[in-house]
Amino acid sequence: MKKIKALLIGLVLSFSAPVFASDFEWSQCWCNYGAGIEKGDMLLSVDAALPWNFFNIINANGWAVPHVIADFEIATPIWKLPFTFGGYAGVSFWGNKDFSHTAVLAGGGATYHVRMPPKNLDLYSGLKIGVKFDISNEYENGIRFNPDWGYNIGASWFFSDSFGVNVEFGFPSNKAGVVFKL
């Protein structure tokens, strides 16, 4: 049944592509931002994220709250390539009856954008690297420092010049939320 649904979705998308792609210059999609983003624009996204181990924690009689993550990026092309550079910060909570964790994460990243039809869509992929401070009563000194890194592929859909929604899939978490173009 899943295969049939995926096939039907694929067929609908492939037949609807020409509607969105009329007068689209395909040779320039790799060197332009999507959704009207231009050099110097600032993007702020606020997302709820589910880490890959979210359901493992819950299945082990634990509890977890989805991460809350904010990303701030500035559109800064390199040569003709549409990159954004910026930072992120977030917090998460999880535990069980014996211990609780609070993780604070922060770092920086780079994201490559691609313009595809329709005009309100921005597709991107990025890398992030930072630090995570895990505060817990499980540890002897109460805090553990870990590297925080990841990669993602995502899409933003802008409803206006300055507001949209986004979804990302990647490691160590998948996330969805809102994005503001400043």
PDB file of C-alpha atoms in Angstrom:
ATOM      1  CA  MET A   1       0.000   0.000   0.000  1.00  0.00           C
ATOM      2  CA  LYS A   2       2.872   2.387   0.811  1.00  0.00           C
ATOM      3  CA  LYS A   3       4.412   1.728  -2.606  1.00  0.00           C
ATOM      4  CA  ILE A   4       1.155   2.587  -4.352  1.00  0.00           C
ATOM      5  CA  LYS A   5       0.801   5.842  -2.388  1.00  0.00           C
ATOM      6  CA  ALA A   6       4.413   6.806  -3.168  1.00  0.00           C
ATOM      7  CA  LEU A   7       3.850   6.024  -6.865  1.00  0.00           C
ATOM      8  CA  LEU A   8       0.665   8.131  -6.974  1.00  0.00           C
ATOM      9  CA  ILE A   9       2.378  11.069  -5.248  1.00  0.00           C
ATOM     10  CA  GLY A  10       5.297  10.803  -7.668  1.00  0.00           C
ATOM     11  CA  LEU A  11       2.971  10.799 -10.676  1.00  0.00           C
ATOM     12  CA  VAL A  12       1.023  13.829  -9.423  1.00  0.00           C
ATOM     13  CA  LEU A  13       4.238  15.743  -8.779  1.00  0.00           C
ATOM     14  CA  SER A  14       5.750  14.860 -12.138  1.00  0.00           C
ATOM     15  CA  PHE A  15       2.620  15.910 -14.056  1.00  0.00           C
ATOM     16  CA  SER A  16       2.281  19.140 -12.061  1.00  0.00           C
ATOM     17  CA  ALA A  17       5.940  20.166 -12.512  1.00  0.00           C
ATOM     18  CA  PRO A  18       5.402  21.829 -15.910  1.00  0.00           C
ATOM     19  CA  VAL A  19       2.820  24.150 -14.334  1.00  0.00           C
ATOM     20  CA  PHE A  20       5.431  25.448 -11.888  1.00  0.00           C
ATOM     21  CA  ALA A  21       8.347  25.314 -14.324  1.00  0.00           C
ATOM     22  CA  SER A  22       7.020  27.503 -17.115  1.00  0.00           C
ATOM     23  CA  ASP A  23       9.604  30.133 -18.051  1.00  0.00           C
ATOM     24  CA  PHE A  24      12.058  28.713 -15.498  1.00  0.00           C
ATOM     25  CA  GLU A  25      15.734  28.960 -16.424  1.00  0.00           C
ATOM     26  CA  TRP A  26      17.014  25.532 -15.362  1.00  0.00           C
ATOM     27  CA  SER A  27      20.659  26.305 -16.165  1.00  0.00           C
ATOM     28  CA  GLN A  28      20.731  28.873 -13.350  1.00  0.00           C
ATOM     29  CA  CYS A  29      19.075  26.877 -10.528  1.00  0.00           C
ATOM     30  CA  TRP A  30      22.410  25.925  -8.954  1.00  0.00           C
ATOM     31  CA  CYS A  31      23.604  29.539  -8.610  1.00  0.00           C
ATOM     32  CA  ASN A  32      20.506  31.304  -7.247  1.00  0.00           C
ATOM     33  CA  TYR A  33      18.734  31.376  -3.894  1.00  0.00           C
ATOM     34  CA  GLY A  34      15.131  30.236  -3.869  1.00  0.00           C
ATOM     35  CA  ALA A  35      12.038  32.059  -2.595  1.00  0.00           C
ATOM     36  CA  GLY A  36      13.367  35.520  -3.417  1.00  0.00           C
ATOM     37  CA  ILE A  37      16.296  35.336  -0.993  1.00  0.00           C
ATOM     38  CA  GLU A  38      19.044  37.742  -2.018  1.00  0.00           C
ATOM     39  CA  LYS A  39      22.596  38.559  -0.974  1.00  0.00           C
ATOM     40  CA  GLY A  40      22.574  40.162   2.485  1.00  0.00           C
ATOM     41  CA  ASP A  41      19.178  38.791   3.540  1.00  0.00           C
ATOM     42  CA  MET A  42      19.022  37.404   7.065  1.00  0.00           C
ATOM     43  CA  LEU A  43      17.043  34.262   7.856  1.00  0.00           C
ATOM     44  CA  LEU A  44      15.787  33.381  11.334  1.00  0.00           C
ATOM     45  CA  SER A  45      14.143  29.999  11.848  1.00  0.00           C
ATOM     46  CA  VAL A  46      12.610  28.652  15.043  1.00  0.00           C
ATOM     47  CA  ASP A  47      11.975  24.919  15.015  1.00  0.00           C
ATOM     48  CA  ALA A  48      10.896  21.938  17.064  1.00  0.00           C
ATOM     49  CA  ALA A  49      13.194  18.979  16.458  1.00  0.00           C
ATOM     50  CA  LEU A  50      12.995  15.266  17.123  1.00  0.00           C
ATOM     51  CA  PRO A  51      16.412  13.690  17.634  1.00  0.00           C
ATOM     52  CA  TRP A  52      17.017  10.267  16.160  1.00  0.00           C
ATOM     53  CA  ASN A  53      16.960   8.654  19.625  1.00  0.00           C
ATOM     54  CA  PHE A  54      13.695  10.363  20.717  1.00  0.00           C
ATOM     55  CA  PHE A  55      11.530   7.226  20.534  1.00  0.00           C
ATOM     56  CA  ASN A  56      14.295   5.017  21.989  1.00  0.00           C
ATOM     57  CA  ILE A  57      14.240   7.191  25.107  1.00  0.00           C
ATOM     58  CA  ILE A  58      10.455   6.918  25.401  1.00  0.00           C
ATOM     59  CA  ASN A  59      10.462   3.149  24.728  1.00  0.00           C
ATOM     60  CA  ALA A  60      13.001   2.741  27.569  1.00  0.00           C
ATOM     61  CA  ASN A  61      10.422   4.076  30.065  1.00  0.00           C
ATOM     62  CA  GLY A  62      11.855   7.551  29.787  1.00  0.00           C
ATOM     63  CA  TRP A  63      10.474  10.924  28.842  1.00  0.00           C
ATOM     64  CA  ALA A  64      11.638  13.486  26.330  1.00  0.00           C
ATOM     65  CA  VAL A  65      10.628  16.924  25.111  1.00  0.00           C
ATOM     66  CA  PRO A  66      11.342  17.840  21.476  1.00  0.00           C
ATOM     67  CA  HIS A  67      14.340  20.141  21.033  1.00  0.00           C
ATOM     68  CA  VAL A  68      13.724  23.828  20.470  1.00  0.00           C
ATOM     69  CA  ILE A  69      16.307  25.247  18.045  1.00  0.00           C
ATOM     70  CA  ALA A  70      16.812  28.717  16.587  1.00  0.00           C
ATOM     71  CA  ASP A  71      18.997  29.270  13.503  1.00  0.00           C
ATOM     72  CA  PHE A  72      20.231  32.657  12.283  1.00  0.00           C
ATOM     73  CA  GLU A  73      21.886  32.871   8.845  1.00  0.00           C
ATOM     74  CA  ILE A  74      23.031  35.584   6.451  1.00  0.00           C
ATOM     75  CA  ALA A  75      22.948  35.094   2.663  1.00  0.00           C
ATOM     76  CA  THR A  76      26.583  35.433   1.547  1.00  0.00           C
ATOM     77  CA  PRO A  77      27.344  34.026  -1.899  1.00  0.00           C
ATOM     78  CA  ILE A  78      30.766  32.564  -2.632  1.00  0.00           C
ATOM     79  CA  TRP A  79      31.584  33.215  -6.271  1.00  0.00           C
ATOM     80  CA  LYS A  80      28.196  32.377  -7.845  1.00  0.00           C
ATOM     81  CA  LEU A  81      27.217  29.776  -5.252  1.00  0.00           C
ATOM     82  CA  PRO A  82      24.261  30.743  -3.014  1.00  0.00           C
ATOM     83  CA  PHE A  83      25.413  30.055   0.559  1.00  0.00           C
ATOM     84  CA  THR A  84      24.145  31.214   3.928  1.00  0.00           C
ATOM     85  CA  PHE A  85      26.376  31.258   6.993  1.00  0.00           C
ATOM     86  CA  GLY A  86      25.326  31.620  10.599  1.00  0.00           C
ATOM     87  CA  GLY A  87      24.784  30.051  13.959  1.00  0.00           C
ATOM     88  CA  TYR A  88      22.302  28.054  15.966  1.00  0.00           C
ATOM     89  CA  ALA A  89      21.307  27.585  19.591  1.00  0.00           C
ATOM     90  CA  GLY A  90      18.924  25.148  21.196  1.00  0.00           C
ATOM     91  CA  VAL A  91      17.810  23.322  24.300  1.00  0.00           C
ATOM     92  CA  SER A  92      16.363  19.881  25.025  1.00  0.00           C
ATOM     93  CA  PHE A  93      15.191  17.885  28.030  1.00  0.00           C
ATOM     94  CA  TRP A  94      14.943  14.116  28.620  1.00  0.00           C
ATOM     95  CA  GLY A  95      15.297  11.519  31.358  1.00  0.00           C
ATOM     96  CA  ASN A  96      13.657   8.715  33.291  1.00  0.00           C
ATOM     97  CA  LYS A  97      12.729   8.010  36.937  1.00  0.00           C
ATOM     98  CA  ASP A  98      16.411   7.957  38.012  1.00  0.00           C
ATOM     99  CA  PHE A  99      17.928  10.912  36.156  1.00  0.00           C
ATOM    100  CA  SER A 100      17.141  13.968  34.067  1.00  0.00           C
ATOM    101  CA  HIS A 101      19.125  15.758  31.365  1.00  0.00           C
ATOM    102  CA  THR A 102      19.135  19.297  30.072  1.00  0.00           C
ATOM    103  CA  ALA A 103      21.199  19.830  26.929  1.00  0.00           C
ATOM    104  CA  VAL A 104      22.188  23.265  25.677  1.00  0.00           C
ATOM    105  CA  LEU A 105      23.672  23.307  22.192  1.00  0.00           C
ATOM    106  CA  ALA A 106      25.226  26.064  20.100  1.00  0.00           C
ATOM    107  CA  GLY A 107      27.386  26.313  17.020  1.00  0.00           C
ATOM    108  CA  GLY A 108      27.731  27.515  13.455  1.00  0.00           C
ATOM    109  CA  GLY A 109      27.076  26.254   9.991  1.00  0.00           C
ATOM    110  CA  ALA A 110      27.004  26.725   6.256  1.00  0.00           C
ATOM    111  CA  THR A 111      24.074  26.025   3.961  1.00  0.00           C
ATOM    112  CA  TYR A 112      23.928  25.747   0.168  1.00  0.00           C
ATOM    113  CA  HIS A 113      20.670  26.796  -1.525  1.00  0.00           C
ATOM    114  CA  VAL A 114      19.127  25.855  -4.864  1.00  0.00           C
ATOM    115  CA  ARG A 115      16.311  27.628  -6.662  1.00  0.00           C
ATOM    116  CA  MET A 116      13.654  25.365  -8.122  1.00  0.00           C
ATOM    117  CA  PRO A 117      10.106  26.039  -9.232  1.00  0.00           C
ATOM    118  CA  PRO A 118       7.753  27.220  -7.774  1.00  0.00           C
ATOM    119  CA  LYS A 119       9.096  30.653  -6.869  1.00  0.00           C
ATOM    120  CA  ASN A 120       8.115  30.473  -3.168  1.00  0.00           C
ATOM    121  CA  LEU A 121      10.263  27.365  -2.576  1.00  0.00           C
ATOM    122  CA  ASP A 122      13.832  27.385  -1.228  1.00  0.00           C
ATOM    123  CA  LEU A 123      15.674  24.036  -1.201  1.00  0.00           C
ATOM    124  CA  TYR A 124      18.891  23.694   0.775  1.00  0.00           C
ATOM    125  CA  SER A 125      21.445  21.392   2.337  1.00  0.00           C
ATOM    126  CA  GLY A 126      23.878  22.231   5.090  1.00  0.00           C
ATOM    127  CA  LEU A 127      26.518  21.252   7.615  1.00  0.00           C
ATOM    128  CA  LYS A 128      26.669  22.319  11.256  1.00  0.00           C
ATOM    129  CA  ILE A 129      29.294  22.009  13.950  1.00  0.00           C
ATOM    130  CA  GLY A 130      29.170  23.140  17.549  1.00  0.00           C
ATOM    131  CA  VAL A 131      29.139  22.086  21.181  1.00  0.00           C
ATOM    132  CA  LYS A 132      26.584  20.494  23.486  1.00  0.00           C
ATOM    133  CA  PHE A 133      26.578  20.937  27.242  1.00  0.00           C
ATOM    134  CA  ASP A 134      24.684  18.047  28.845  1.00  0.00           C
ATOM    135  CA  ILE A 135      23.669  18.908  32.409  1.00  0.00           C
ATOM    136  CA  SER A 136      22.479  15.900  34.429  1.00  0.00           C
ATOM    137  CA  ASN A 137      22.297  14.436  37.911  1.00  0.00           C
ATOM    138  CA  GLU A 138      23.572  11.224  36.273  1.00  0.00           C
ATOM    139  CA  TYR A 139      27.128  12.596  35.973  1.00  0.00           C
ATOM    140  CA  GLU A 140      29.612  12.851  38.809  1.00  0.00           C
ATOM    141  CA  ASN A 141      30.425  16.535  38.233  1.00  0.00           C
ATOM    142  CA  GLY A 142      26.935  17.350  36.846  1.00  0.00           C
ATOM    143  CA  ILE A 143      27.962  18.391  33.330  1.00  0.00           C
ATOM    144  CA  ARG A 144      29.360  16.720  30.234  1.00  0.00           C
ATOM    145  CA  PHE A 145      30.758  18.498  27.183  1.00  0.00           C
ATOM    146  CA  ASN A 146      30.249  16.890  23.759  1.00  0.00           C
ATOM    147  CA  PRO A 147      30.752  17.963  20.152  1.00  0.00           C
ATOM    148  CA  ASP A 148      27.548  18.669  18.273  1.00  0.00           C
ATOM    149  CA  TRP A 149      27.600  18.238  14.518  1.00  0.00           C
ATOM    150  CA  GLY A 150      25.172  17.390  11.797  1.00  0.00           C
ATOM    151  CA  TYR A 151      24.024  17.639   8.222  1.00  0.00           C
ATOM    152  CA  ASN A 152      20.604  18.262   6.744  1.00  0.00           C
ATOM    153  CA  ILE A 153      18.536  18.668   3.648  1.00  0.00           C
ATOM    154  CA  GLY A 154      15.507  20.888   3.835  1.00  0.00           C
ATOM    155  CA  ALA A 155      12.946  23.124   2.240  1.00  0.00           C
ATOM    156  CA  SER A 156      11.307  26.418   3.124  1.00  0.00           C
ATOM    157  CA  TRP A 157       8.042  27.654   1.681  1.00  0.00           C
ATOM    158  CA  PHE A 158       7.480  31.396   1.937  1.00  0.00           C
ATOM    159  CA  PHE A 159       3.880  32.626   2.135  1.00  0.00           C
ATOM    160  CA  SER A 160       5.004  36.255   1.926  1.00  0.00           C
ATOM    161  CA  ASP A 161       8.257  38.146   1.364  1.00  0.00           C
ATOM    162  CA  SER A 162       9.224  37.675   5.011  1.00  0.00           C
ATOM    163  CA  PHE A 163       7.399  34.649   6.490  1.00  0.00           C
ATOM    164  CA  GLY A 164       7.431  30.951   5.740  1.00  0.00           C
ATOM    165  CA  VAL A 165       7.561  27.421   7.116  1.00  0.00           C
ATOM    166  CA  ASN A 166      10.411  24.957   6.870  1.00  0.00           C
ATOM    167  CA  VAL A 167      11.130  21.275   7.297  1.00  0.00           C
ATOM    168  CA  GLU A 168      14.550  19.579   7.569  1.00  0.00           C
ATOM    169  CA  PHE A 169      15.661  15.978   7.540  1.00  0.00           C
ATOM    170  CA  GLY A 170      19.107  14.999   8.699  1.00  0.00           C
ATOM    171  CA  PHE A 171      21.372  13.963  11.521  1.00  0.00           C
ATOM    172  CA  PRO A 172      21.136  14.211  14.528  1.00  0.00           C
ATOM    173  CA  SER A 173      17.526  15.386  14.250  1.00  0.00           C
ATOM    174  CA  ASN A 174      14.615  16.131  11.968  1.00  0.00           C
ATOM    175  CA  LYS A 175      12.854  19.438  12.505  1.00  0.00           C
ATOM    176  CA  ALA A 176      10.002  21.668  11.405  1.00  0.00           C
ATOM    177  CA  GLY A 177       9.070  25.221  12.189  1.00  0.00           C
ATOM    178  CA  VAL A 178       8.779  28.784  10.943  1.00  0.00           C
ATOM    179  CA  VAL A 179      11.286  30.966   9.102  1.00  0.00           C
ATOM    180  CA  PHE A 180      11.493  34.751   8.887  1.00  0.00           C
ATOM    181  CA  LYS A 181      13.377  36.671   6.208  1.00  0.00           C
ATOM    182  CA  LEU A 182      14.725  39.876   7.793  1.00  0.00           C
TER     183      LEU A 182
END
